[in-house]
Short mmCIF file of N, CA and C in Angstrom, two decimals:
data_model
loop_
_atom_site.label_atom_id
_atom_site.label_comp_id
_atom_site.label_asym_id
_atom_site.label_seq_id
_atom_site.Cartn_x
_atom_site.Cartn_y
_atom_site.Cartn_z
N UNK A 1 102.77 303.00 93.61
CA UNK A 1 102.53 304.39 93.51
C UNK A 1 102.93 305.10 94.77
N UNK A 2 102.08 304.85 95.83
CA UNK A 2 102.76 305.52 96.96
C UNK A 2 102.75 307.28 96.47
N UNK A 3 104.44 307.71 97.21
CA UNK A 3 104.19 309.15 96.88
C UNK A 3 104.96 309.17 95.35
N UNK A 4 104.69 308.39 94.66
CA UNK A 4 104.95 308.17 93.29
C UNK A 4 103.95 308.37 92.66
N UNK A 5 103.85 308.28 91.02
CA UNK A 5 102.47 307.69 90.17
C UNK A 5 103.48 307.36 89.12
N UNK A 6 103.06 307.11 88.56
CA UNK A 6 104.06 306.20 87.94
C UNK A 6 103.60 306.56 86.72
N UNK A 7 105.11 306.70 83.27
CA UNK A 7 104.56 306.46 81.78
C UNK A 7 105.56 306.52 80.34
N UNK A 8 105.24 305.75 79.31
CA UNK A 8 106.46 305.92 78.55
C UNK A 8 105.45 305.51 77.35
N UNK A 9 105.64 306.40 75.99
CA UNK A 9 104.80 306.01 74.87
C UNK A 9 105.16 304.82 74.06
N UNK A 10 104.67 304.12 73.51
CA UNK A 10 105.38 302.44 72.58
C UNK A 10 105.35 303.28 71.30
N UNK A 11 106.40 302.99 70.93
CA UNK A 11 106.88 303.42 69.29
C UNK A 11 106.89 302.36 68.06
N UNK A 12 106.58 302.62 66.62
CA UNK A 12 105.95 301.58 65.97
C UNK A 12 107.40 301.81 64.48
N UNK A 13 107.71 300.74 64.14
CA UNK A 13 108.62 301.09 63.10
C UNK A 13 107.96 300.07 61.85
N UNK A 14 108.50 300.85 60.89
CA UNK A 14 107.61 300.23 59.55
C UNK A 14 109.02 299.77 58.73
N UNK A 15 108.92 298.55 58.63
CA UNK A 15 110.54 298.29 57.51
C UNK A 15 110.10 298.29 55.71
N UNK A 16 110.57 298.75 54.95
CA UNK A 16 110.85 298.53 53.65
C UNK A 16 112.27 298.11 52.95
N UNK A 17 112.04 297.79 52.01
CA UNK A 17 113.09 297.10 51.32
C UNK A 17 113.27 297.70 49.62
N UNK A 18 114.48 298.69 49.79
CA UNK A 18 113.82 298.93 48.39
C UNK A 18 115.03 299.33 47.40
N UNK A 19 114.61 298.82 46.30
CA UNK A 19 115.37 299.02 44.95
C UNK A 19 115.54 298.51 43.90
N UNK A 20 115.97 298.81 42.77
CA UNK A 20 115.70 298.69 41.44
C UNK A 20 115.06 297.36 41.17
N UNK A 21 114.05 296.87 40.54
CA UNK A 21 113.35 295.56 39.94
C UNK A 21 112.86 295.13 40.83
N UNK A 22 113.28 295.53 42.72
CA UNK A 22 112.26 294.50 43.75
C UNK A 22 111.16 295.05 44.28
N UNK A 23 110.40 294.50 44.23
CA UNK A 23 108.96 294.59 44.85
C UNK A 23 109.44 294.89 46.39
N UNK A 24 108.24 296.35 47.04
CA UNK A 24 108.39 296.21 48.45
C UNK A 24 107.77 294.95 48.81
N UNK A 25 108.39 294.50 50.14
CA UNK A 25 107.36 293.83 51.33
C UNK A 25 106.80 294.22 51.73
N UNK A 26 105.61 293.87 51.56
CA UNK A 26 104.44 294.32 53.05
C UNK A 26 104.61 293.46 54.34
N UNK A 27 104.92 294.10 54.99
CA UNK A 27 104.62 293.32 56.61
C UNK A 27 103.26 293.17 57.29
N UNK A 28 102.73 291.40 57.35
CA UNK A 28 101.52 291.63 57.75
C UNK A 28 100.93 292.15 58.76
N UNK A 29 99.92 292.68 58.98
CA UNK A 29 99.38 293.63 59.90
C UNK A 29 99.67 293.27 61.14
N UNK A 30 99.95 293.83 62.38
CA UNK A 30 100.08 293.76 63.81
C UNK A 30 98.75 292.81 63.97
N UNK A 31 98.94 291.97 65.01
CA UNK A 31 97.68 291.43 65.70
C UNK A 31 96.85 292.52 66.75
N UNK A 32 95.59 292.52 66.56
CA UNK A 32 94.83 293.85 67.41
C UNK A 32 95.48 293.58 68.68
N UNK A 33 95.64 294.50 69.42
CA UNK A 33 96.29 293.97 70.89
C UNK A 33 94.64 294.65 71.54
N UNK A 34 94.75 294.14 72.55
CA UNK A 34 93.23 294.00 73.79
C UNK A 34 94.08 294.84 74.15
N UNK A 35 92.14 295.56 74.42
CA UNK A 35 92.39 296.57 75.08
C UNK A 35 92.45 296.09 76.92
N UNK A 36 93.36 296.84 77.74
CA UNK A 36 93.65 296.59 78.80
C UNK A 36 92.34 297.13 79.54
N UNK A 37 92.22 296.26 81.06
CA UNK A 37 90.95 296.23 82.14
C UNK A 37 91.46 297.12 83.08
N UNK A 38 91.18 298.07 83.42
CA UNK A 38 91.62 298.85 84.63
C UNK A 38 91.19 298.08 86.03
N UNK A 39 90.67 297.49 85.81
CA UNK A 39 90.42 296.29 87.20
C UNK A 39 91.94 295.28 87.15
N UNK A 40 92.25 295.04 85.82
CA UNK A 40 93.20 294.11 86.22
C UNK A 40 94.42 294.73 86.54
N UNK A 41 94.50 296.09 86.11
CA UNK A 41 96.16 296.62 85.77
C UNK A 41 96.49 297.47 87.38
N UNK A 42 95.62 297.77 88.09
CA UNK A 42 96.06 297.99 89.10
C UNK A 42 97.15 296.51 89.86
N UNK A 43 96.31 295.14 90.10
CA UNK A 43 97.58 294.46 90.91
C UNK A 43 98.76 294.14 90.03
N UNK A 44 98.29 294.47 88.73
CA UNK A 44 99.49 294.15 87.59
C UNK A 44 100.73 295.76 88.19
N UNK A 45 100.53 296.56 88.07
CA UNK A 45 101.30 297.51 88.79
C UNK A 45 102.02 297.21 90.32
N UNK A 46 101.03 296.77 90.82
CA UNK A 46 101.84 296.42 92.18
C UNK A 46 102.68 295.19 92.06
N UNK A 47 102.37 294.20 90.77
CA UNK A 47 103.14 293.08 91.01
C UNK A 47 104.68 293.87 90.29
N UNK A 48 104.48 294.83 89.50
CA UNK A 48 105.52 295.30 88.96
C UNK A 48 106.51 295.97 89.58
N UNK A 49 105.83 296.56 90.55
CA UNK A 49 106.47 297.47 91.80
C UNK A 49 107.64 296.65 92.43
N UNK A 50 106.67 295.49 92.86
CA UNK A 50 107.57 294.48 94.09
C UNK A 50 108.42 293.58 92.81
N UNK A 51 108.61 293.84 91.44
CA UNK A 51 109.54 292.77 90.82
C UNK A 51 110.35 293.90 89.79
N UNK A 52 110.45 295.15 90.40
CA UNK A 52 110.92 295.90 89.88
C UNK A 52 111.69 295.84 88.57
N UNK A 53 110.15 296.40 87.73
CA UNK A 53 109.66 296.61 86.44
C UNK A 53 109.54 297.72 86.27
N UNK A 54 110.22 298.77 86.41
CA UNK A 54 109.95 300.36 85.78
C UNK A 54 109.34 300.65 84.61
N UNK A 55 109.90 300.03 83.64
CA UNK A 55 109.21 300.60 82.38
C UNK A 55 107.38 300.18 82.34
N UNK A 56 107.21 299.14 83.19
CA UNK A 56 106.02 298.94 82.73
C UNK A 56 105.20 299.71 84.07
N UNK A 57 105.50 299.78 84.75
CA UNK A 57 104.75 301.32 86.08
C UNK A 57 104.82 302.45 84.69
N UNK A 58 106.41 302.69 84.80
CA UNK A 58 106.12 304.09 83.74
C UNK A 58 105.16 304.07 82.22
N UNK A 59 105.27 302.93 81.93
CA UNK A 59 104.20 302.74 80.73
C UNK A 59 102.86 303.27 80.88
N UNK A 60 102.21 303.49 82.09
CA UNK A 60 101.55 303.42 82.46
C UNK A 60 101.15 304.78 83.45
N UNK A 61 102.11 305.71 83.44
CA UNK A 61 102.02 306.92 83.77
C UNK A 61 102.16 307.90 82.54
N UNK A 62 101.12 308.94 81.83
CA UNK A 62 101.16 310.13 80.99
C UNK A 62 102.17 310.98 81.48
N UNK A 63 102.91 310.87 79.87
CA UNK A 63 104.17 312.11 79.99
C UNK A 63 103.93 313.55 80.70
N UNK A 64 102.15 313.32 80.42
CA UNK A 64 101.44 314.89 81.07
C UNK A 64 100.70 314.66 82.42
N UNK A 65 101.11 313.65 83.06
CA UNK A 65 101.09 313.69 84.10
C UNK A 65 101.09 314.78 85.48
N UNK A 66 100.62 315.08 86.14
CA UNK A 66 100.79 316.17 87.33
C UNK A 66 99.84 315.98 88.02
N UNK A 67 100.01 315.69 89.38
CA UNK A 67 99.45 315.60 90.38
C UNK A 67 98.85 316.62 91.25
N UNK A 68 98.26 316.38 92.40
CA UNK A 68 97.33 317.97 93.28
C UNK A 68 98.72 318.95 93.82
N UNK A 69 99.99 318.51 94.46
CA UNK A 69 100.98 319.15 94.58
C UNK A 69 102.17 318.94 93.51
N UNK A 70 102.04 319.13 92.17
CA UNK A 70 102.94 319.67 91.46
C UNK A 70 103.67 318.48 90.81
N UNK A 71 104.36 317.35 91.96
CA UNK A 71 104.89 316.32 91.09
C UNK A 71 104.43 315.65 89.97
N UNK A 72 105.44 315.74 88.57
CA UNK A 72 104.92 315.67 87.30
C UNK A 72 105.52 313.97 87.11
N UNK A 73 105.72 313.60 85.63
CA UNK A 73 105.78 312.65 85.14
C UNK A 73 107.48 312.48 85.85
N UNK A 74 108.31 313.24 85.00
CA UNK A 74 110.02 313.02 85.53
C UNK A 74 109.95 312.83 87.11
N UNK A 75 109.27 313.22 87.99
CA UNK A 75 109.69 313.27 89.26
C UNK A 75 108.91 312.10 89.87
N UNK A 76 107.86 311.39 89.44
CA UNK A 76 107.38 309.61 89.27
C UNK A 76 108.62 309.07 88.90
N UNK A 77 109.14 309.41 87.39
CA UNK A 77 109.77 308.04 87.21
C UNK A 77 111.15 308.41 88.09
N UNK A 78 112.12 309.53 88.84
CA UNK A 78 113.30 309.47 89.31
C UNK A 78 112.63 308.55 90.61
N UNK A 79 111.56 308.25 91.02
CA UNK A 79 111.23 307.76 92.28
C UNK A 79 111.21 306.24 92.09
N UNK A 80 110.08 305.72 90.53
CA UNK A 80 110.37 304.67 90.45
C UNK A 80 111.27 304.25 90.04
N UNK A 81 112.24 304.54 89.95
CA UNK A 81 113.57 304.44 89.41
C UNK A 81 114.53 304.40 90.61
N UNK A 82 114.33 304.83 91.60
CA UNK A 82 115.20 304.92 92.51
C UNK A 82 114.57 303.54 93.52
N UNK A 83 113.34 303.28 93.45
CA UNK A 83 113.78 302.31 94.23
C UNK A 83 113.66 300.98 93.53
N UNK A 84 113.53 301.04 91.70
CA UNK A 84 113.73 299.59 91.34
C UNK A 84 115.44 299.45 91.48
N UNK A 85 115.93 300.42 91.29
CA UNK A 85 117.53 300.16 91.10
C UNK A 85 118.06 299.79 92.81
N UNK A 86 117.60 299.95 93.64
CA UNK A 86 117.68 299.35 95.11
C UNK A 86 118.26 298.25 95.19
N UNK A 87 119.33 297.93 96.76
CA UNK A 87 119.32 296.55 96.78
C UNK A 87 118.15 295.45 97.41
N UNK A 88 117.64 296.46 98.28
CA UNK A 88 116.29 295.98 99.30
C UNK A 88 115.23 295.25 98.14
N UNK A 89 114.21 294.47 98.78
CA UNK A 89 113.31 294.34 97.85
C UNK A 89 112.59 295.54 98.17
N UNK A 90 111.09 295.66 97.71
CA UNK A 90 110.34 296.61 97.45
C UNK A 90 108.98 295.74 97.76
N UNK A 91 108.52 295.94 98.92
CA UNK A 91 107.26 295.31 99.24
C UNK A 91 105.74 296.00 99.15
N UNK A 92 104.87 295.67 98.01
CA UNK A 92 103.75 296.58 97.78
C UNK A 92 102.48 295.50 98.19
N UNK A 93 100.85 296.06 98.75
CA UNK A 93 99.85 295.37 98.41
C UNK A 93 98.87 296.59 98.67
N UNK A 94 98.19 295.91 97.46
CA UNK A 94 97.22 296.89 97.23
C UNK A 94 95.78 296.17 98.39
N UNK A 95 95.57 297.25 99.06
CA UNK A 95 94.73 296.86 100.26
C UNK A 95 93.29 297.32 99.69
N UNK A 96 92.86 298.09 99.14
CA UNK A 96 91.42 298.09 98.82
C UNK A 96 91.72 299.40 97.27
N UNK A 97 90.70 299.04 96.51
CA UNK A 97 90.24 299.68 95.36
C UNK A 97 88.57 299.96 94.56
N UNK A 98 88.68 301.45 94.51
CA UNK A 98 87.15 301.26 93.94
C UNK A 98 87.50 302.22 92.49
N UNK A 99 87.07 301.49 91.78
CA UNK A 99 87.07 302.53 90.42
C UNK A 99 85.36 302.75 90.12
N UNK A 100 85.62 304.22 89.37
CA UNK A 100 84.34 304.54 89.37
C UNK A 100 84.47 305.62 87.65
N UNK A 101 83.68 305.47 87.06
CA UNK A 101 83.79 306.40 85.99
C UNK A 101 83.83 307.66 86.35
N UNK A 102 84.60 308.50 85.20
CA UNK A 102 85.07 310.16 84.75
C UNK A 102 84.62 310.62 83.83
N UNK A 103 84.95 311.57 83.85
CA UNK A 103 83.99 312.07 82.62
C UNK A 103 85.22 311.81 81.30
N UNK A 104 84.90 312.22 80.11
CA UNK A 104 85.19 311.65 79.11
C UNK A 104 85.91 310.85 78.70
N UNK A 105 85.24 309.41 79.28
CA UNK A 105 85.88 308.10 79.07
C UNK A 105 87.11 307.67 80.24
N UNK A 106 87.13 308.50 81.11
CA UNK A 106 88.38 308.07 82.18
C UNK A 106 87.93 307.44 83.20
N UNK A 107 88.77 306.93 84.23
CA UNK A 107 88.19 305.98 84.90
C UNK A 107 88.91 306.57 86.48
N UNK A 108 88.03 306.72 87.56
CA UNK A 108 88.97 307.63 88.72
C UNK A 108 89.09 306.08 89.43
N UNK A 109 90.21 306.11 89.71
CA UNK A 109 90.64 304.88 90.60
C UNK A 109 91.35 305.21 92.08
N UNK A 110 90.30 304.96 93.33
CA UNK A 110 90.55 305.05 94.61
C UNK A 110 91.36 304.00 95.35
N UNK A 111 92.34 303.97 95.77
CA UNK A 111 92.85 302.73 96.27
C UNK A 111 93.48 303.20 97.61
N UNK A 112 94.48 302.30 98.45
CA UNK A 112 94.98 302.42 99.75
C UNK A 112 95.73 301.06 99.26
N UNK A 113 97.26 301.62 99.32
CA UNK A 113 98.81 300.55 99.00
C UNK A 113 99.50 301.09 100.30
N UNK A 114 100.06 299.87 100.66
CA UNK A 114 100.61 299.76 101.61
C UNK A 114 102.30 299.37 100.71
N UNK A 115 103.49 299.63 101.74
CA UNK A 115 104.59 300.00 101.40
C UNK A 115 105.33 299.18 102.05
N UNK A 116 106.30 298.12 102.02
CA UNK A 116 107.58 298.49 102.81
C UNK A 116 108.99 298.05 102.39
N UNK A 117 110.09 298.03 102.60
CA UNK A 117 111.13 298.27 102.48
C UNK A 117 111.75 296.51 102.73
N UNK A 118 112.48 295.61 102.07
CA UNK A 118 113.07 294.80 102.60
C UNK A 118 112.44 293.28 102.63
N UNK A 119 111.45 293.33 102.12
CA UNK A 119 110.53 292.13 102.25
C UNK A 119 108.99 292.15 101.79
N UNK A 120 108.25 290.98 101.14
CA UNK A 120 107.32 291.55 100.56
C UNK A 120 106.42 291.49 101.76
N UNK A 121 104.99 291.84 100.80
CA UNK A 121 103.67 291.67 101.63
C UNK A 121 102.78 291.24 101.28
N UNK A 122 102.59 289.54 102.27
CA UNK A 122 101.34 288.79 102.07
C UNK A 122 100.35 289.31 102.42
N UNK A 123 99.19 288.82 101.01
CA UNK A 123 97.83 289.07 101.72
C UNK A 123 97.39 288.64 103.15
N UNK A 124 96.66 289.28 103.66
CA UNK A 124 96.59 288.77 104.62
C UNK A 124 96.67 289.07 105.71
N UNK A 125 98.17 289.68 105.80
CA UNK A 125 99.16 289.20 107.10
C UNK A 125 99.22 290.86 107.62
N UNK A 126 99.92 291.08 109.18
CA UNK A 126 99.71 292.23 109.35
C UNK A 126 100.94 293.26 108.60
N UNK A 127 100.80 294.18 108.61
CA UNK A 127 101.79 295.40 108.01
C UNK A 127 103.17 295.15 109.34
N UNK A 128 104.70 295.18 108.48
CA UNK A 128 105.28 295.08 109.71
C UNK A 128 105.60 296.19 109.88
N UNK A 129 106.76 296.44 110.96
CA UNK A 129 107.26 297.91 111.48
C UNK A 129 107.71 298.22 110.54
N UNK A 130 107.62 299.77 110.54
CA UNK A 130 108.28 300.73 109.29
C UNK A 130 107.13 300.84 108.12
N UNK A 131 106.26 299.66 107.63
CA UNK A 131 105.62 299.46 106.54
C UNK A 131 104.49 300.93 106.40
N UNK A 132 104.13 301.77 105.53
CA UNK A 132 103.75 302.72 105.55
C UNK A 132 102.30 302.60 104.20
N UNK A 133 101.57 303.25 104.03
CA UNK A 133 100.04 302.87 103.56
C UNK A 133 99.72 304.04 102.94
N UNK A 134 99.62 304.95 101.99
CA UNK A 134 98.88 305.57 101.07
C UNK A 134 97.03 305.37 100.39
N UNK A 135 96.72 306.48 100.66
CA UNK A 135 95.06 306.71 100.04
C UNK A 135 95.95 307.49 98.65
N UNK A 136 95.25 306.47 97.71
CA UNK A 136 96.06 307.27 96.22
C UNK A 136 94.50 307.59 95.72
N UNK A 137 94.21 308.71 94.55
CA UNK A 137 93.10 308.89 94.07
C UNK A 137 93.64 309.35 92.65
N UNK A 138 93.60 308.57 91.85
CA UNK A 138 94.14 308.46 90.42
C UNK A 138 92.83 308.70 89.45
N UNK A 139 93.40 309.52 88.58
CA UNK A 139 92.69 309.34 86.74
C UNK A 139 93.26 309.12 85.93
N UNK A 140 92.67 307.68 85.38
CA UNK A 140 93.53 307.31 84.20
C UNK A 140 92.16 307.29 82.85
N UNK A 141 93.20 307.43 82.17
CA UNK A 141 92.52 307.94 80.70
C UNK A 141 92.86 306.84 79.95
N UNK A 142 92.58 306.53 78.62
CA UNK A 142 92.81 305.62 77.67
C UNK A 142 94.37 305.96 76.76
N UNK A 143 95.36 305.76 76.55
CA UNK A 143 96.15 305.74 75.38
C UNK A 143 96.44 304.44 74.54
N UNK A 144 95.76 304.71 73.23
CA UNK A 144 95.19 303.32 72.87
C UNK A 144 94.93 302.45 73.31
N UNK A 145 95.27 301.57 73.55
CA UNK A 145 95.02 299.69 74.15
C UNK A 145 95.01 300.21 75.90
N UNK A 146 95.94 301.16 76.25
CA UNK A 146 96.44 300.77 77.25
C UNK A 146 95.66 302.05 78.51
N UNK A 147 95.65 301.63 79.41
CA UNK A 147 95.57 303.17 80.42
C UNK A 147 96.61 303.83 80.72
N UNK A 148 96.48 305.10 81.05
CA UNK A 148 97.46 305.73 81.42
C UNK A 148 97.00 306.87 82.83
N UNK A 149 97.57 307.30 83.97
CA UNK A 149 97.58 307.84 84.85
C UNK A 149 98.19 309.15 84.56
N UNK A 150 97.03 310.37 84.38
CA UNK A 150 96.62 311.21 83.87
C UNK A 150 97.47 312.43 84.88
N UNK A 151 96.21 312.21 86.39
CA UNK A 151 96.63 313.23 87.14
C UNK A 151 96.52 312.55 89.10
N UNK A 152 96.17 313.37 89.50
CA UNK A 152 95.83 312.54 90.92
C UNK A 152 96.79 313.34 92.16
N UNK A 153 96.58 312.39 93.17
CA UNK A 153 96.93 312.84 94.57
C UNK A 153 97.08 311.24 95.31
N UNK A 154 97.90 311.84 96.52
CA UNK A 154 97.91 310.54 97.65
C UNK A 154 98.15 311.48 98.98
N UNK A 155 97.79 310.45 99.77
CA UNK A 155 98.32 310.88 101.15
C UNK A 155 98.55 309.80 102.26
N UNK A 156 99.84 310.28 103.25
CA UNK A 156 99.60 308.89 103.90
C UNK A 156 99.05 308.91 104.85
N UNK A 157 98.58 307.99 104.97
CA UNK A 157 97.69 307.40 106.16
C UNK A 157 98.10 306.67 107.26
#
């Protein structure tokens, strides 16, 4: 996330088969998919970051997205987009997180990600030169199974 936030809707297609004397197919029902843990999907994001996975950051950002200064959904994904298409790696760790309930059913998620350019980042170990650290303060809401990152702010630190 960084000065990013990172969303894209899943689309469902129904096949039939049809004409004179044949019976449609029914296709048996989807398996329920689990609903996703907002505890788990935060390092699932950062592992996505550093293995540059766009669609699934953007999966995960609302088309209605907008943040405390203005940046909306398109101006997340030209960012995550610009640096999965990079030659550098993309080094993320999420250094601390507290989620705490919202009001109707959302979940505000406080964190501090650290950044850098060229190499990843072990737990652990210190931040190297250049490496840069964000206070993100996110709301994510439910879209079906999945969360989605509503609205929010960051700043760096």
């Amino acid at each position: 996330m960084g000065a990013s936030s990172s969303p894209i809707a899943a689309a469902a297609f129904a096949l039939f088969l049809l004409g004179c004397g044949v019976a449609e197919e029914v296709a048996p029902p989807d398996a329920p998919q689990a609903e996703e843990r907002i505890e788990a999907l935060l390092p699932g994001l950062i592992d996505a970051i550093q293995a540059k996975q766009p669609v699934f950051v953007m999966d995960h950002v609302s088309p209605e997205f907008k943040d405390e200064r203005g940046l909306d959904y398109f101006d997340v994904r030209s960012l995550v987009e610009a640096y999965a298409f990079r030659d550098d790696q993309v080094g993320a760790r999420l250094e601390s997180v507290a989620i705490t309930p919202a009001e109707n059913g959302r979940q505000r998620v406080a964190a501090r990600v650290s950044f850098a350019l060229g190499q990843r980042l072990a737990e652990g170990t210190p931040l190297p030169p250049g490496a840069v650290t964000y206070a993100v303060d996110l709301i994510f809401a439910r879209d079906g199974a999945r969360w989605q990152a509503v609205s929010g702010g960051y700043r760096r630190e």
